[in-house]
Amino acid sequence: MRVGIMGGTFDPLHIGHMMAAETARESYALEEVWFMPSHIPPHKHEAGASGEERLAMVEGAVRNHAAFGILDLEIARGGVSYTYETITLLQKEYPEHEFFFIVGADMVQYLPKWHGIEELVRRLTFIGVGRPGTPLDLAALPGFIAEKVLLADMPLVDISSTMLRARAAEGKSIRYMVPDAVYDYVQRSGLYGTQPRSAD
Ligand code: ATP
């Protein structure tokens, strides 16, 4: 089975993440895409959501897509998880699957710095999507990485989780910038400094 992994902190999950997963799925005939929230050390991220809250938001958002699922392995393990270690575990558990790791342009540029990248590119293929602010430029990558990055064409989405947390804290709406289930969750729980209230 061809499986996409959509990794991120998802604090909160937004439509840029959803579109990246859907575009990669469609472009490269992925049978499933597993969203994998990463662990965030609590001291690093005081204003953010807990692992449980981030998982709950992702669960709500992927529920309606038959090909989307969740992988809670990095949150469950805690501590820093290198993608390299996670993929090693996944390949042991699912030796018959072919894995594709979905990343935005900012991450594509950063790939040479990833822990274990030499081994990682032997084990999986990356699918890169565009994101405003960083050109999606494979020529800037070392050849051994560039040849393992496929590109998927999606409309640019100028939304980041940082921007959404700031908007929420200022009392501005984040509706339609995040999936409905995420919007409802944030409103109900008062995450990011929103005033808790029932969804309107
Ligand atoms: P933060 O602002 O908190 O750093 P973020 O919006 O960058 O968060 P992450 O959860 O860190 O979101 O991103 C996970 C993955 O999704 C990364 O590969 C990132 O490049 C990609 N991604 C995030 N936002 C977008 C977007 N608007 N368009 C395309 N890809 C995106």
Short mmCIF file of C-alpha atoms and ligand atoms in Angstrom, two decimals:
data_model
loop_
_atom_site.label_atom_id
_atom_site.label_comp_id
_atom_site.label_asym_id
_atom_site.label_seq_id
_atom_site.Cartn_x
_atom_site.Cartn_y
_atom_site.Cartn_z
CA MET A 1 0.00 0.00 0.00
CA ARG A 2 1.17 3.54 -0.81
CA VAL A 3 0.89 5.61 2.38
CA GLY A 4 1.52 9.33 2.82
CA ILE A 5 2.66 10.64 6.19
CA MET A 6 1.61 14.21 6.97
CA GLY A 7 3.78 15.20 9.90
CA GLY A 8 3.50 18.45 11.83
CA THR A 9 2.80 20.09 15.14
CA PHE A 10 -0.75 20.99 14.02
CA ASP A 11 -1.09 23.69 16.67
CA PRO A 12 -3.69 24.15 15.28
CA LEU A 13 -4.27 22.03 12.17
CA HIS A 14 -5.26 24.35 9.30
CA ILE A 15 -6.39 24.19 5.68
CA GLY A 16 -2.79 24.40 4.40
CA HIS A 17 -2.15 21.01 6.06
CA MET A 18 -5.41 19.53 4.75
CA MET A 19 -4.77 20.72 1.21
CA ALA A 20 -1.18 19.46 1.25
CA ALA A 21 -2.39 15.98 2.27
CA GLU A 22 -5.20 15.90 -0.28
CA THR A 23 -3.03 17.24 -3.12
CA ALA A 24 -0.29 14.68 -2.40
CA ARG A 25 -2.85 11.87 -2.15
CA GLU A 26 -4.42 12.74 -5.48
CA SER A 27 -1.18 13.55 -7.33
CA TYR A 28 0.63 10.33 -6.41
CA ALA A 29 -2.24 7.84 -5.96
CA LEU A 30 -1.68 7.42 -2.22
CA GLU A 31 -4.19 4.96 -0.81
CA GLU A 32 -4.04 6.51 2.66
CA VAL A 33 -2.58 9.58 4.34
CA TRP A 34 -1.75 9.32 8.03
CA PHE A 35 -1.55 12.60 9.97
CA MET A 36 1.20 12.38 12.56
CA PRO A 37 1.29 15.11 15.24
CA SER A 38 4.76 15.47 16.71
CA HIS A 39 5.52 15.74 20.38
CA ILE A 40 6.27 19.29 21.58
CA PRO A 41 8.23 19.68 24.81
CA PRO A 42 5.89 21.60 27.18
CA HIS A 43 8.49 24.23 28.12
CA LYS A 44 9.01 25.10 24.45
CA HIS A 45 5.45 25.94 23.75
CA GLU A 46 3.61 27.54 26.63
CA ALA A 47 0.97 29.29 24.55
CA GLY A 48 0.13 26.19 22.53
CA ALA A 49 -2.16 23.18 22.80
CA SER A 50 -1.28 19.92 24.56
CA GLY A 51 -0.65 16.68 22.70
CA GLU A 52 -4.15 15.46 23.58
CA GLU A 53 -5.71 18.68 22.31
CA ARG A 54 -3.75 18.58 19.06
CA LEU A 55 -4.73 14.94 18.57
CA ALA A 56 -8.38 15.75 19.23
CA MET A 57 -8.31 18.53 16.62
CA VAL A 58 -6.69 16.26 14.02
CA GLU A 59 -9.17 13.46 14.78
CA GLY A 60 -12.11 15.78 14.24
CA ALA A 61 -10.70 17.06 10.97
CA VAL A 62 -9.76 13.76 9.32
CA ARG A 63 -12.88 11.82 10.36
CA ASN A 64 -14.83 12.67 7.21
CA HIS A 65 -12.16 11.61 4.72
CA ALA A 66 -12.14 7.85 4.00
CA ALA A 67 -8.43 7.85 3.08
CA PHE A 68 -7.20 9.99 6.01
CA GLY A 69 -6.13 8.54 9.35
CA ILE A 70 -4.03 9.33 12.42
CA LEU A 71 -0.71 8.08 13.70
CA ASP A 72 -0.24 9.06 17.34
CA LEU A 73 3.10 7.32 17.72
CA GLU A 74 5.28 10.42 18.25
CA ILE A 75 2.96 11.97 20.82
CA ALA A 76 2.58 8.62 22.59
CA ARG A 77 6.36 8.14 22.73
CA GLY A 78 7.04 11.68 24.00
CA GLY A 79 10.49 13.28 23.80
CA VAL A 80 12.09 14.38 20.56
CA SER A 81 11.20 12.08 17.68
CA TYR A 82 13.38 12.20 14.62
CA THR A 83 11.49 11.32 11.46
CA TYR A 84 14.25 8.84 10.73
CA GLU A 85 13.47 6.88 13.93
CA THR A 86 9.74 7.04 13.34
CA ILE A 87 10.04 5.72 9.80
CA THR A 88 12.32 2.92 10.98
CA LEU A 89 9.62 1.84 13.43
CA LEU A 90 6.88 2.13 10.82
CA GLN A 91 8.79 0.06 8.29
CA LYS A 92 9.27 -2.67 10.86
CA GLU A 93 5.57 -2.68 11.63
CA TYR A 94 4.37 -2.35 8.02
CA PRO A 95 7.09 -3.90 5.83
CA GLU A 96 4.72 -4.14 2.85
CA HIS A 97 3.88 -0.40 2.77
CA GLU A 98 5.63 2.21 0.65
CA PHE A 99 5.92 5.49 2.58
CA PHE A 100 5.81 9.05 1.25
CA PHE A 101 6.47 11.98 3.58
CA ILE A 102 4.53 15.13 2.75
CA VAL A 103 6.25 18.47 3.40
CA GLY A 104 5.72 22.16 2.64
CA ALA A 105 8.33 24.24 0.78
CA ASP A 106 9.83 25.59 4.03
CA MET A 107 10.56 22.01 5.14
CA VAL A 108 11.87 20.97 1.71
CA GLN A 109 14.53 23.61 2.00
CA TYR A 110 15.44 22.37 5.46
CA LEU A 111 15.77 18.67 4.46
CA PRO A 112 19.62 18.68 4.25
CA LYS A 113 19.66 19.42 8.01
CA TRP A 114 17.35 16.54 8.95
CA HIS A 115 18.83 13.93 11.26
CA GLY A 116 19.67 10.77 9.28
CA ILE A 117 18.66 12.29 5.92
CA GLU A 118 21.09 10.04 3.99
CA GLU A 119 19.32 6.95 5.30
CA LEU A 120 15.86 8.54 5.19
CA VAL A 121 16.00 9.19 1.43
CA ARG A 122 16.81 5.50 0.94
CA ARG A 123 13.71 4.52 2.89
CA LEU A 124 11.09 6.89 1.57
CA THR A 125 10.13 9.50 -0.98
CA PHE A 126 9.20 13.07 -0.06
CA ILE A 127 6.28 14.90 -1.65
CA GLY A 128 6.78 18.67 -1.57
CA VAL A 129 4.02 21.26 -1.93
CA GLY A 130 4.33 25.01 -2.40
CA ARG A 131 4.05 27.44 0.47
CA PRO A 132 4.34 31.25 0.32
CA GLY A 133 7.62 32.67 1.50
CA THR A 134 9.93 29.88 0.31
CA PRO A 135 10.54 28.93 -3.32
CA LEU A 136 10.08 25.22 -4.00
CA ASP A 137 13.51 24.89 -5.53
CA LEU A 138 14.93 21.39 -5.89
CA ALA A 139 18.04 22.74 -7.65
CA ALA A 140 19.12 24.19 -4.30
CA LEU A 141 19.20 20.71 -2.72
CA PRO A 142 22.04 18.17 -2.85
CA GLY A 143 21.33 15.75 -5.73
CA PHE A 144 20.82 12.67 -3.53
CA ILE A 145 17.94 14.47 -1.77
CA ALA A 146 16.47 16.24 -4.82
CA GLU A 147 16.02 12.93 -6.64
CA LYS A 148 13.80 11.67 -3.81
CA VAL A 149 11.47 14.70 -3.75
CA LEU A 150 8.33 14.66 -5.89
CA LEU A 151 6.44 17.91 -6.37
CA ALA A 152 2.68 18.29 -6.09
CA ASP A 153 0.99 21.38 -7.44
CA MET A 154 -1.40 23.15 -5.07
CA PRO A 155 -2.71 26.71 -4.75
CA LEU A 156 -0.53 28.61 -2.28
CA VAL A 157 -2.09 29.04 1.14
CA ASP A 158 -0.71 31.92 3.18
CA ILE A 159 -1.71 30.49 6.55
CA SER A 160 0.47 29.24 9.40
CA SER A 161 -0.40 27.91 12.84
CA THR A 162 1.61 30.78 14.36
CA MET A 163 -0.60 33.29 12.57
CA LEU A 164 -3.76 31.46 13.70
CA ARG A 165 -2.67 31.38 17.35
CA ALA A 166 -2.01 35.12 17.17
CA ARG A 167 -5.38 35.81 15.53
CA ALA A 168 -7.22 33.74 18.12
CA ALA A 169 -5.41 35.51 20.97
CA GLU A 170 -6.42 38.89 19.49
CA GLY A 171 -10.05 37.78 19.33
CA LYS A 172 -10.05 37.60 15.52
CA SER A 173 -11.91 34.83 13.71
CA ILE A 174 -10.04 31.80 12.39
CA ARG A 175 -13.19 30.31 10.89
CA TYR A 176 -12.67 28.74 7.42
CA MET A 177 -8.89 28.96 7.88
CA VAL A 178 -9.16 25.74 9.85
CA PRO A 179 -11.47 22.74 9.29
CA ASP A 180 -14.91 23.20 10.92
CA ALA A 181 -14.14 20.56 13.55
CA VAL A 182 -10.98 22.45 14.57
CA TYR A 183 -12.86 25.74 14.71
CA ASP A 184 -15.53 24.20 16.94
CA TYR A 185 -12.92 22.63 19.20
CA VAL A 186 -10.99 25.88 19.65
CA GLN A 187 -14.18 27.84 20.37
CA ARG A 188 -15.48 25.30 22.87
CA SER A 189 -12.22 24.81 24.74
CA GLY A 190 -11.02 28.41 24.73
CA LEU A 191 -7.66 27.35 23.29
CA TYR A 192 -5.14 30.04 22.30
CA GLY A 193 -6.86 32.61 24.47
CA THR A 194 -10.21 32.54 22.70
CA GLN A 195 -13.20 33.12 24.94
CA PRO A 196 -14.84 29.71 25.54
CA ARG A 197 -18.34 29.65 24.10
CA SER A 198 -20.54 27.25 22.19
CA ALA A 199 -19.88 27.32 18.45
CA ASP A 200 -22.02 29.83 16.59
P1 ATP B 1 3.91 26.97 12.99
O1 ATP B 1 3.44 28.30 12.43
O2 ATP B 1 3.41 26.70 14.41
O3 ATP B 1 5.39 26.76 12.82
P2 ATP B 1 2.99 25.59 10.59
O4 ATP B 1 1.80 26.35 10.11
O5 ATP B 1 4.29 25.78 9.86
O6 ATP B 1 3.18 25.81 12.15
P3 ATP B 1 3.39 22.75 11.01
O7 ATP B 1 2.46 21.90 11.78
O8 ATP B 1 4.71 23.08 11.61
O9 ATP B 1 2.57 24.08 10.60
O10 ATP B 1 3.60 22.16 9.54
C1 ATP B 1 3.57 20.80 9.24
C2 ATP B 1 3.85 20.59 7.76
O11 ATP B 1 2.87 21.26 6.97
C3 ATP B 1 5.21 21.15 7.29
O12 ATP B 1 5.75 20.28 6.31
C4 ATP B 1 4.83 22.48 6.65
O13 ATP B 1 5.75 22.86 5.65
C5 ATP B 1 3.47 22.14 6.05
N1 ATP B 1 2.63 23.33 5.96
C6 ATP B 1 2.20 24.10 6.97
N2 ATP B 1 1.46 25.13 6.53
C7 ATP B 1 1.42 25.02 5.19
C8 ATP B 1 0.82 25.81 4.14
N3 ATP B 1 0.13 26.92 4.41
N4 ATP B 1 0.98 25.40 2.85
C9 ATP B 1 1.71 24.28 2.58
N5 ATP B 1 2.30 23.49 3.52
C10 ATP B 1 2.16 23.85 4.80
#
